[in-house]
Short mmCIF file of C-alpha atoms in Angstrom, two decimals:
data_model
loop_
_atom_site.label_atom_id
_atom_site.label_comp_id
_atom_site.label_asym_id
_atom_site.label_seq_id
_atom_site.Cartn_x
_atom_site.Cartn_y
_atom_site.Cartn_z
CA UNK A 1 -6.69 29.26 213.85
CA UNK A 2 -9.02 26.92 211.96
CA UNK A 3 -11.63 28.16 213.74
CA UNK A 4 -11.26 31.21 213.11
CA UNK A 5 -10.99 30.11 209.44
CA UNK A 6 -14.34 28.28 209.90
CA UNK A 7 -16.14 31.01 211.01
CA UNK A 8 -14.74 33.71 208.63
CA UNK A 9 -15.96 30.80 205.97
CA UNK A 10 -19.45 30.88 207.72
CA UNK A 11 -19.76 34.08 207.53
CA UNK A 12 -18.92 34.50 203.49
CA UNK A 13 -21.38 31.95 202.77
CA UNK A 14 -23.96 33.49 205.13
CA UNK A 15 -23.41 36.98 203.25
CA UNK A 16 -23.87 35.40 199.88
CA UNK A 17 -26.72 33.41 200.97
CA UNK A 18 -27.81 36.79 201.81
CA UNK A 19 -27.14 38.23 198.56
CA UNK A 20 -28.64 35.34 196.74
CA UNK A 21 -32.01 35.92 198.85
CA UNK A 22 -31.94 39.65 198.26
CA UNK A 23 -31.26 38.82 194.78
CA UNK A 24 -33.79 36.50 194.70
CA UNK A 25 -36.27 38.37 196.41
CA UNK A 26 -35.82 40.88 193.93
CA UNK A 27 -36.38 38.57 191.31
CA UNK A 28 -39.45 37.36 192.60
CA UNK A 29 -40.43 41.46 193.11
CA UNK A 30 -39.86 42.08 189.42
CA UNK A 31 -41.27 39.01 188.49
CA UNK A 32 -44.70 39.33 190.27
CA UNK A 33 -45.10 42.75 188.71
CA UNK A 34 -44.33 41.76 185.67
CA UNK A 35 -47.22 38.69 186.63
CA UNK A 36 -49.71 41.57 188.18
CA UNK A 37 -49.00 44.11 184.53
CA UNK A 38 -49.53 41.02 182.55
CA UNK A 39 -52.75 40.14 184.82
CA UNK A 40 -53.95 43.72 184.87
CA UNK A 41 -53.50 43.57 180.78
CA UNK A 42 -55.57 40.72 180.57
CA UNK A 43 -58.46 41.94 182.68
CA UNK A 44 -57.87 45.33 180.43
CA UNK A 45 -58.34 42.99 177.49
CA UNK A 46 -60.73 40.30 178.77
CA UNK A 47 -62.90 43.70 179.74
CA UNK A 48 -62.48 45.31 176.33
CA UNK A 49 -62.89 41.98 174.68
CA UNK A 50 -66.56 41.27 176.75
CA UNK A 51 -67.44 45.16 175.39
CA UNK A 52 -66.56 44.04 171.75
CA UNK A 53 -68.45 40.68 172.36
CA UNK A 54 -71.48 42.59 173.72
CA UNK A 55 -71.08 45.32 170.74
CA UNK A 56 -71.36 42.82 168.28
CA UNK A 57 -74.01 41.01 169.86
CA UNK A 58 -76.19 44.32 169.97
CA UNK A 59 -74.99 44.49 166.17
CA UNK A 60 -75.75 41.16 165.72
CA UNK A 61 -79.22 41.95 166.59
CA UNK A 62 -79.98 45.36 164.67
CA UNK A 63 -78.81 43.61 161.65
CA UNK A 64 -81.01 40.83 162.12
CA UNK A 65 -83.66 43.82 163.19
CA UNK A 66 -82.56 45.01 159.94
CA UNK A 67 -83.09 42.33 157.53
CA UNK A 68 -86.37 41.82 159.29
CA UNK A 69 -87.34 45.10 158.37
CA UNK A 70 -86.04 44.85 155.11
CA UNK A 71 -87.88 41.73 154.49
CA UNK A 72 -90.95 42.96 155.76
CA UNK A 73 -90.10 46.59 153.49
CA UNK A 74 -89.43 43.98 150.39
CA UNK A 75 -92.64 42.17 151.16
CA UNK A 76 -94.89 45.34 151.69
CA UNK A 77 -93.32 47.30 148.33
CA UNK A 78 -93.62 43.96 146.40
CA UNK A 79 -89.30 44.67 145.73
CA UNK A 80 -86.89 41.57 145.74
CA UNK A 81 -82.94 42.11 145.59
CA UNK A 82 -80.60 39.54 143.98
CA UNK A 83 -76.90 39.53 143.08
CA UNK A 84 -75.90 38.25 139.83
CA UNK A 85 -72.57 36.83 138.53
CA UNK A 86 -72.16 36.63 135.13
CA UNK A 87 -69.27 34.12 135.00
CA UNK A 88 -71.23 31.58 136.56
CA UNK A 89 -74.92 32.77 135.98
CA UNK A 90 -75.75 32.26 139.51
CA UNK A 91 -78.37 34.67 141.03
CA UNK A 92 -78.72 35.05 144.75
CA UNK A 93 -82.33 35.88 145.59
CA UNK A 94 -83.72 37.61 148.25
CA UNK A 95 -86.44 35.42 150.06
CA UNK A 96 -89.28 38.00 148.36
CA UNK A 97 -86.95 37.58 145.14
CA UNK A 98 -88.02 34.13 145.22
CA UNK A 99 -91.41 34.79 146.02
CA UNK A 100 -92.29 37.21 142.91
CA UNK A 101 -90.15 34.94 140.54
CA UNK A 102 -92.00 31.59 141.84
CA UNK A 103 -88.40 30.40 141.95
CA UNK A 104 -88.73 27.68 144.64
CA UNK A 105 -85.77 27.74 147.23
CA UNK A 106 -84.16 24.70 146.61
CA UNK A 107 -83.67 25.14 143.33
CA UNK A 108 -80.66 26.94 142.09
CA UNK A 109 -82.20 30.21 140.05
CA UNK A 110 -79.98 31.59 136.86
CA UNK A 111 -80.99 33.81 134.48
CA UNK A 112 -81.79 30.85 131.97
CA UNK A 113 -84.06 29.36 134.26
CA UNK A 114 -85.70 32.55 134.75
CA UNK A 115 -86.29 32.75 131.01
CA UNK A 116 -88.98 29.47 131.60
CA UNK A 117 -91.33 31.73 133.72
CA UNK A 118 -91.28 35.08 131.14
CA UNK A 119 -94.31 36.03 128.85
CA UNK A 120 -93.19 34.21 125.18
CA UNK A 121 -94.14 37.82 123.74
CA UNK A 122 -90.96 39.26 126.15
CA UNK A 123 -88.84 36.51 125.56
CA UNK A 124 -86.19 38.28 122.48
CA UNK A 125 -86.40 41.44 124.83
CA UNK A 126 -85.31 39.96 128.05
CA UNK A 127 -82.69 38.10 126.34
CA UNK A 128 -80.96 40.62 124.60
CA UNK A 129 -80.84 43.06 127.47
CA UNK A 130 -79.37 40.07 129.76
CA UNK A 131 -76.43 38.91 126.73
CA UNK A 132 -75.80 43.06 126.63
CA UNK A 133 -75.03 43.55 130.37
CA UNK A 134 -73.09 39.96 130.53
CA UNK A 135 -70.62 40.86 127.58
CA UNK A 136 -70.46 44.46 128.20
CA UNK A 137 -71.56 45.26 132.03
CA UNK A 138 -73.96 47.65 130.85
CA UNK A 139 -76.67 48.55 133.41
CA UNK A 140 -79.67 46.69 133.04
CA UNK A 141 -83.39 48.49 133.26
CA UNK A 142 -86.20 46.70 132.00
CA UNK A 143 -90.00 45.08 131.97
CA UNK A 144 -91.26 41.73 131.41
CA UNK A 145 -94.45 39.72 131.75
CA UNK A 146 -94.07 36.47 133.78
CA UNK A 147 -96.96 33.74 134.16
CA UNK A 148 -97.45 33.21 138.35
CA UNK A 149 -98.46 30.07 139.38
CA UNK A 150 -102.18 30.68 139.58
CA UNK A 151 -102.24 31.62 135.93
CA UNK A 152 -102.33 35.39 136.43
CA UNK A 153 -100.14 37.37 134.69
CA UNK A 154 -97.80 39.33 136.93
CA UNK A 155 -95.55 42.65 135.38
CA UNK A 156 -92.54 42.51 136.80
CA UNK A 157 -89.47 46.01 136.36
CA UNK A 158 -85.83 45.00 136.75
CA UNK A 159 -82.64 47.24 137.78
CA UNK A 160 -79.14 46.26 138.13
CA UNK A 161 -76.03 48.12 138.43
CA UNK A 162 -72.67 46.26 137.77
CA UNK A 163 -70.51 46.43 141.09
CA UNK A 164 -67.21 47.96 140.37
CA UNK A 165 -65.52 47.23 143.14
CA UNK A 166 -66.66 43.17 143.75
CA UNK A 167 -64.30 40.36 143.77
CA UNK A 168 -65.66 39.37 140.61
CA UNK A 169 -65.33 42.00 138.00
CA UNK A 170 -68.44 41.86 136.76
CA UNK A 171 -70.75 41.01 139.29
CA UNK A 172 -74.52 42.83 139.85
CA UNK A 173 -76.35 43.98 142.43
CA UNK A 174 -80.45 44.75 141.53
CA UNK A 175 -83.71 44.55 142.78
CA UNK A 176 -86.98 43.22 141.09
CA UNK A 177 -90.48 44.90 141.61
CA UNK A 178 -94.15 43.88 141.08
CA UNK A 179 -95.76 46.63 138.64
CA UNK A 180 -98.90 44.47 137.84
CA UNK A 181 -100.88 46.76 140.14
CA UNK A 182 -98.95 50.12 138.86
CA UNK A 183 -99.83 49.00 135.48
CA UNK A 184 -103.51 48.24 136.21
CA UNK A 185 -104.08 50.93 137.64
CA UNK A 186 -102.29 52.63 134.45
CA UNK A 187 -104.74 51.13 132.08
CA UNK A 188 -107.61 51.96 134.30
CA UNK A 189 -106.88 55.72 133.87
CA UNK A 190 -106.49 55.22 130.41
CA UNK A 191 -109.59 53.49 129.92
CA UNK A 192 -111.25 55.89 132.22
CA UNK A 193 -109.53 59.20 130.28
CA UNK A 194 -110.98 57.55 126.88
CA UNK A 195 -114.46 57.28 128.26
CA UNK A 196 -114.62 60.73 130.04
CA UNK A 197 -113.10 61.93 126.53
CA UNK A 198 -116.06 60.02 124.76
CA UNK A 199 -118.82 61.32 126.98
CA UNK A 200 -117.07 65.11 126.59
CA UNK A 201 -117.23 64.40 122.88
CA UNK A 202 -120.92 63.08 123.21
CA UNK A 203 -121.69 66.43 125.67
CA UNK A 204 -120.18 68.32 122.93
CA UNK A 205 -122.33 66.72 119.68
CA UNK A 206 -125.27 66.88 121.63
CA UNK A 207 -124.23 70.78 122.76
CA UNK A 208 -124.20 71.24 119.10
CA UNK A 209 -126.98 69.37 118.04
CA UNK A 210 -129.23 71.69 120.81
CA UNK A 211 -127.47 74.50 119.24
CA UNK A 212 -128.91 73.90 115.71
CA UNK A 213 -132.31 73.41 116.90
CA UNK A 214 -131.80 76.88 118.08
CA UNK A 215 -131.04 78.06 114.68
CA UNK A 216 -133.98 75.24 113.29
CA UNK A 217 -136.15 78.50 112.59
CA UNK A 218 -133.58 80.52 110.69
CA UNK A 219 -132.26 77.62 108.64
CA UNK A 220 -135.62 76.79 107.71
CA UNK A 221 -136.03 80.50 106.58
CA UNK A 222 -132.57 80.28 105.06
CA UNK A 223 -133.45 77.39 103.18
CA UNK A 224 -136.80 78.31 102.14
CA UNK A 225 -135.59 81.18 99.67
CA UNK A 226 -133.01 78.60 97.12
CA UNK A 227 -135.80 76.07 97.27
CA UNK A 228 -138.49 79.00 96.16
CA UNK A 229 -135.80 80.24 93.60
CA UNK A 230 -135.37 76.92 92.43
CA UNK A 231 -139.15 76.31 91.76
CA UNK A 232 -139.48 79.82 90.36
CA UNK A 233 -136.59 79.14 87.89
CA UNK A 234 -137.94 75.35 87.06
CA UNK A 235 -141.84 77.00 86.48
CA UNK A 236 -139.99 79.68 84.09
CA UNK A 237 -137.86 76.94 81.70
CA UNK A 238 -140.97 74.71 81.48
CA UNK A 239 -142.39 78.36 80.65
CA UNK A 240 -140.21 78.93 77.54
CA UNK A 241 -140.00 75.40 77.06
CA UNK A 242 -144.06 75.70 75.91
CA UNK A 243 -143.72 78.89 74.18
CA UNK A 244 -143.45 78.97 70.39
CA UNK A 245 -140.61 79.55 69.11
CA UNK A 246 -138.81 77.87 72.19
CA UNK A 247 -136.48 80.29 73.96
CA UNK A 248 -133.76 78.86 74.49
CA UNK A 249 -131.36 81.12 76.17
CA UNK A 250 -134.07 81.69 78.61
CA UNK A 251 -134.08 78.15 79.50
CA UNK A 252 -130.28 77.86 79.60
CA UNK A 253 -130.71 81.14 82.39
CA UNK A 254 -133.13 79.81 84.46
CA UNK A 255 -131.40 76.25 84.57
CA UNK A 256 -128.12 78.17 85.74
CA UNK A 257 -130.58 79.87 88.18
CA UNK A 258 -131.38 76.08 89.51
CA UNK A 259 -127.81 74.82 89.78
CA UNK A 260 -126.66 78.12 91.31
CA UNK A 261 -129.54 77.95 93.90
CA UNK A 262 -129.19 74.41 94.42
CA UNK A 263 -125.79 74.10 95.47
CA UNK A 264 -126.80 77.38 98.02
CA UNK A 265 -129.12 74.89 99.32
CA UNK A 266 -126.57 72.68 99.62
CA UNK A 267 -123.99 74.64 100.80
CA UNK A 268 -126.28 75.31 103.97
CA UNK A 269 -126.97 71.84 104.64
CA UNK A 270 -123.49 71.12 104.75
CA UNK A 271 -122.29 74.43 107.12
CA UNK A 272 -125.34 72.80 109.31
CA UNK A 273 -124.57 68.67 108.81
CA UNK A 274 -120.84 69.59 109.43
CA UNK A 275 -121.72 70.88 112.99
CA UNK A 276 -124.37 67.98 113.45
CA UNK A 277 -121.96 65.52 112.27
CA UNK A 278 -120.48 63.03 114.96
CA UNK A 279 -116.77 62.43 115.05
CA UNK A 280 -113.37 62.25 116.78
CA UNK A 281 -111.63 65.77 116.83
CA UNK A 282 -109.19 66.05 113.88
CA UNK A 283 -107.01 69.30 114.35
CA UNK A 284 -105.65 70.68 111.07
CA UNK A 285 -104.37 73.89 109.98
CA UNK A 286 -106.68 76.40 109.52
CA UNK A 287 -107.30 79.85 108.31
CA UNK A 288 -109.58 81.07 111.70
CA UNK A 289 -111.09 83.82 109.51
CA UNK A 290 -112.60 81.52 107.46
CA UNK A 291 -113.47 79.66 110.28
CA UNK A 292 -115.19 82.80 111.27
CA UNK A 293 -116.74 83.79 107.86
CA UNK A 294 -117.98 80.11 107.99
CA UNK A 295 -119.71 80.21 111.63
CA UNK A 296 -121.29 83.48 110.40
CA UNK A 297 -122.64 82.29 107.55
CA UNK A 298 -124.97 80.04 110.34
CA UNK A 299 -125.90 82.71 112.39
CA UNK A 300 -126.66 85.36 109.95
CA UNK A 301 -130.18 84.34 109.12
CA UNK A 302 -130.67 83.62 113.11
CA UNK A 303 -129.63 87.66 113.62
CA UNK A 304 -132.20 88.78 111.14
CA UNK A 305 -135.02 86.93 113.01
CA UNK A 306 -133.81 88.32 116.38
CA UNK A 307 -133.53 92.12 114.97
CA UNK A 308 -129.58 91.78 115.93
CA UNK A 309 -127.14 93.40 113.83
CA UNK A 310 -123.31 91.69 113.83
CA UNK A 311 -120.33 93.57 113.16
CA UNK A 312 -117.19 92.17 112.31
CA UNK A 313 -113.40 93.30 112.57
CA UNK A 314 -111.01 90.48 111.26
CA UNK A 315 -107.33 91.00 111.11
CA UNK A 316 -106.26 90.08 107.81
CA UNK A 317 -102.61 89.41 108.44
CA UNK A 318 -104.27 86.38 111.17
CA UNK A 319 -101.02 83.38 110.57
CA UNK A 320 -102.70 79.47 110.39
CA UNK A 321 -103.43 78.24 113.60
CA UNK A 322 -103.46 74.45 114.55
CA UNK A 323 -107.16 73.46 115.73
CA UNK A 324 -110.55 71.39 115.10
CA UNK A 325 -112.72 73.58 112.94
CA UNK A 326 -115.66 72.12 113.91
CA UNK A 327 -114.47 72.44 117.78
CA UNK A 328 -114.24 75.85 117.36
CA UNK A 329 -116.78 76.67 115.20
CA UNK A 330 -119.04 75.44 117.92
CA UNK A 331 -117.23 77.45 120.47
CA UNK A 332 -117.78 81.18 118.23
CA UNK A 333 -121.40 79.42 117.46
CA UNK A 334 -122.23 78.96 121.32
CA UNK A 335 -121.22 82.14 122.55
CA UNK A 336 -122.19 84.34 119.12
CA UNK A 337 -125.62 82.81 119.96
CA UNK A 338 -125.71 83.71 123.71
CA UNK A 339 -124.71 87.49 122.75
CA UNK A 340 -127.87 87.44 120.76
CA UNK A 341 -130.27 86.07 122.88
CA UNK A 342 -128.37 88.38 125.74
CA UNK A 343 -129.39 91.65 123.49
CA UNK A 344 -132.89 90.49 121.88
CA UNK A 345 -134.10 89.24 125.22
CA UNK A 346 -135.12 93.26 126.08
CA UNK A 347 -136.48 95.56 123.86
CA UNK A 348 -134.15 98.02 123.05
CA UNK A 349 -133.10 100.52 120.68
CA UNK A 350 -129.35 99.16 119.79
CA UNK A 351 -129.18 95.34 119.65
CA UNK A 352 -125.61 94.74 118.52
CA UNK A 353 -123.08 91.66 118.73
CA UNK A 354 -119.52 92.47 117.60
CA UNK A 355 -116.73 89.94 116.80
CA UNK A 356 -113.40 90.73 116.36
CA UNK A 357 -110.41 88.98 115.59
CA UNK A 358 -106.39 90.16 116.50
CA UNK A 359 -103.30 88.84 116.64
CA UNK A 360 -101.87 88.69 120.76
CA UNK A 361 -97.81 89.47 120.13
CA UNK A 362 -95.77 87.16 120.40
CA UNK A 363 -97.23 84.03 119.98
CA UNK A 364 -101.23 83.77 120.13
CA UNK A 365 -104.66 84.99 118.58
CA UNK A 366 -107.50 86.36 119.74
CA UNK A 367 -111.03 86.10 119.26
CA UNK A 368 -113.67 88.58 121.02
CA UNK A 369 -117.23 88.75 120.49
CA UNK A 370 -118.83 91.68 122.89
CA UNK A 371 -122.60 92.51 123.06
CA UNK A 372 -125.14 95.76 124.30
CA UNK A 373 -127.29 93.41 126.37
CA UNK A 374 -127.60 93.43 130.25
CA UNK A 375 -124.21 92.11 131.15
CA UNK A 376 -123.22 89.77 133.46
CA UNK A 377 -123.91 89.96 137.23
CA UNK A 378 -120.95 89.95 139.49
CA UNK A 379 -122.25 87.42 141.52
CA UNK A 380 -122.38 85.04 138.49
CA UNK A 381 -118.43 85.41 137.38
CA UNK A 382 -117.49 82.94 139.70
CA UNK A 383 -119.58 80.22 138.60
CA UNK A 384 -120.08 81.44 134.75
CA UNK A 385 -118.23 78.17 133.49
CA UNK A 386 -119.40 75.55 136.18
CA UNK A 387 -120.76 72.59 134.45
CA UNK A 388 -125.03 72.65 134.73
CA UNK A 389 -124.74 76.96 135.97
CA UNK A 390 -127.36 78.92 133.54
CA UNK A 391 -129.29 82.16 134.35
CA UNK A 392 -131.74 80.99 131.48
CA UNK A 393 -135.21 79.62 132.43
CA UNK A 394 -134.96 76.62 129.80
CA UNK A 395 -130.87 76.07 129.79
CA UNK A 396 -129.03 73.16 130.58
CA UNK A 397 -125.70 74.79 131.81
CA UNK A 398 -123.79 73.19 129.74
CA UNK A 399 -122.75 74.98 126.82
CA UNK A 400 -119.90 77.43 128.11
CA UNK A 401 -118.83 74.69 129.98
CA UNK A 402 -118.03 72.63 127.07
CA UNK A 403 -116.82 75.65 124.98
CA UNK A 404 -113.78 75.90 127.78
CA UNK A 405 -112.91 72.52 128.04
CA UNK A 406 -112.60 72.63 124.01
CA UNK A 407 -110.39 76.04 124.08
CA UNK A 408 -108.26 74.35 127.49
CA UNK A 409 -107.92 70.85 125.76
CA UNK A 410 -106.19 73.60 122.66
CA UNK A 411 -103.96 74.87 125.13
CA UNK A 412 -106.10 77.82 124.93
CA UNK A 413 -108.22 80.26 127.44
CA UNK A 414 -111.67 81.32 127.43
CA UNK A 415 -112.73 83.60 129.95
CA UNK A 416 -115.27 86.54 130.40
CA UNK A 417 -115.33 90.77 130.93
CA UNK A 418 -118.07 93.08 132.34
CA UNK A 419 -118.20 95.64 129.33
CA UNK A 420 -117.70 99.35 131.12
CA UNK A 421 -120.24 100.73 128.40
CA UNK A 422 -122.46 97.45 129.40
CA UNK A 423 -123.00 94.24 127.69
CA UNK A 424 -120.84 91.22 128.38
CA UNK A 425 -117.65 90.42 126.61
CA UNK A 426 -115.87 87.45 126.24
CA UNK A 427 -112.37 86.18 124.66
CA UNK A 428 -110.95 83.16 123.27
CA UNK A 429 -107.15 83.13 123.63
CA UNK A 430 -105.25 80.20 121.22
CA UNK A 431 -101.80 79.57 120.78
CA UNK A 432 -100.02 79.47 117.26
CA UNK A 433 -99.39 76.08 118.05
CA UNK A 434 -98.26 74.41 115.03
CA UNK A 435 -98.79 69.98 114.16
CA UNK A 436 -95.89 67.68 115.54
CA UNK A 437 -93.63 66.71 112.96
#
């Protein structure tokens, strides 16, 4: 009996050692793939994490890359960045920054310090556009003169842009930029544009002056006949001055003879100082058939001598144009007096030079002058304006040359036509351009 008792208890604790392993070696089951997700996790994440590490190394190095380049871009375009904050007027320099600022990089740079390095003369300026953009975040954009360390000068332009979305509210972001050469090079055009406009002007006194020495024949003759009036009238008055009783009246008529010739005389020394005269162009408002009437009043006597006849057509209702009288005079001077030549050169029947004037709807004028010589030959259009081009044994080229750079510096055209009937033709287009202001 009790050993059947001790065997049935053998066998119970057998079966629930049996459980407990079973149970147990399902623990340990569940447990070790709980251990082998957990390990595979971490080899997932150790293997994600050495991609990540690798990423940012390869980031890592195109940023450094980056700010190499951007270094070497700053250096190379002479542009330094900084960031600004206004509460505690620290600026953060760029190492080029530092470099075009001679701020050294130990020292702490502000805007105040900056101020020891500007031009005196830029001084108010910087500091009013610097109190502006601290009390009122307004954008900054300006220029100032700073003295480098080797004495020199140096121009530098500032931008800055208030970042809206910084930690501090009113922090900037901007970049500097060295505009000495910019601004060199600037003044070197300038310089350059005001002596190529000082030769043009000398090209243009001395076209004139050749012109006149044309004329020097006809002006002579022109002047010849007040001075021979004059004398005439002066013999006469001492005349009746001598005679008994003295005739007065007479006198008083041939004195009024002298004045009236005189100031003839005069008046065509003036028409021909005013064209010899050296000067700076002055535009003014003008009537251009006067200008005309005046310029023909030159070449009138120079016609005669030539056997040329003029004929004129002016528009009367002409409005004021906006030009240098003396600039175009020489212009209608230059080519009235290459029409002429153009006819009187060959020895025909009609010698003719016609100028007309017309109004060009909407907004110009329009001066012609056409003449019965040869005309031009086609294989000269091309080149009829080149500076030094002349078909004329003795001619320097120069004068049409000069008469469209006067009519293009007007905002004007000059340009020529082969004349179907013959003869050359050419036109002066100006705008009704009137003074600033």
């Amino acid at each position: 009996m009790n050993q059947a008792l001790i065997c049935l208890q053998d066998n119970a604790r057998i079966k629930e050692q049996q459980r407990r392993a079973t149970e147990l070696d399902h623990l340990v089951s569940l447990r070790t793939a709980e251990l082998a997700a957990i390990n595979e996790q971490l080899v997932h994440e150790i293997a994600e994490r050495t991609q990540i590490e690798a990423r940012l190394r390869t980031e890592e190095e195109r940023l450094k890359q980056s700010e190499a380049q951007l270094a070497e871009a700053q250096k190379l375009s002479l542009t330094g960045s900084f960031t600004w904050h206004p509460l505690s007027n620290q600026l953060f320099l760029s190492d080029e920054a530092h470099r075009l600022l001679h701020v050294d990089h130990n020292t702490l740079p502000t805007f105040d310090l900056l101020e020891t390095y500007i031009d005196a003369s830029d001084i108010g300026r910087y500091r009013d556009v610097v109190d502006l953009a601290r009390t009122t975040g307004q954008h900054m954009d300006f220029e100032f003169r700073i003295r480098a360390a080797d004495g020199k000068t140096r121009h530098i332009h500032l931008v800055a842009r208030r970042v809206r979305d910084a930690p501090e509210p009113s922090e900037f972001v901007g970049a500097i930029q060295d505009i000495t050469q910019q601004r060199s090079t600037e003044r070197a055009l300038r310089d350059s544009a005001q002596r190529a406009q000082a030769l043009q002007e000398e090209l243009a006194h001395a076209n004139r002056v050749a012109t006149i020495g044309q004329m020097s024949a006809a002006i002579s003759h022109e002047l010849r006949q007040p001075l021979q009036s004059v004398v005439t009238s002066a013999n006469a008055a001492l005349n009746w001055l001598q005679s008994e009783p003295q005739n007065v009246s007479a006198v008083r008529r041939s004195l009024q003879r002298i004045v009236s010739e005189g100031l003839r005389a005069a008046e065509i020394l003036d028409r021909t100082r005013s064209q010899m005269k050296k000067g700076s162009p002055k535009r003014e408002v003008v009537d251009l058939n006067a200008v005309i009437s005046d310029t023909m009043s030159l070449v009138t006597a120079h016609a005669r001598l030539k056997g040329v006849t003029i004929h004129t057509s002016l528009d009367d209702r002409l409005p004021l144009i906006f030009v240098d009288r003396i600039q175009l005079q020489q212009v209608i001077l230059n080519l009235m007096l290459n029409a002429m030549e153009a006819v009187a050169a060959h020895d025909w029947a009609t010698r003719e030079v016609r100028l007309i004037s017309s109004h060009q709807a909407p907004n110009m004028i329009r001066i012609t002058i056409n003449d019965s010589g040869p005309g031009i030959a086609p294989e000269h259009f091309d080149r009829l304006f080149d500076a030094f081009f002349t078909t004329k044994h003795d001619g320097m080229g120069l004068g049409l040359a000069i008469c469209r750079n006067i009519i293009e510096a007007h905002d004007g055209r000059l340009w020529a036509d082969a004349d179907q009937l013959g003869g050359a033709t050419f036109h002066v287009s100006l705008p009704l351009k009137k003074p600033d202001g």
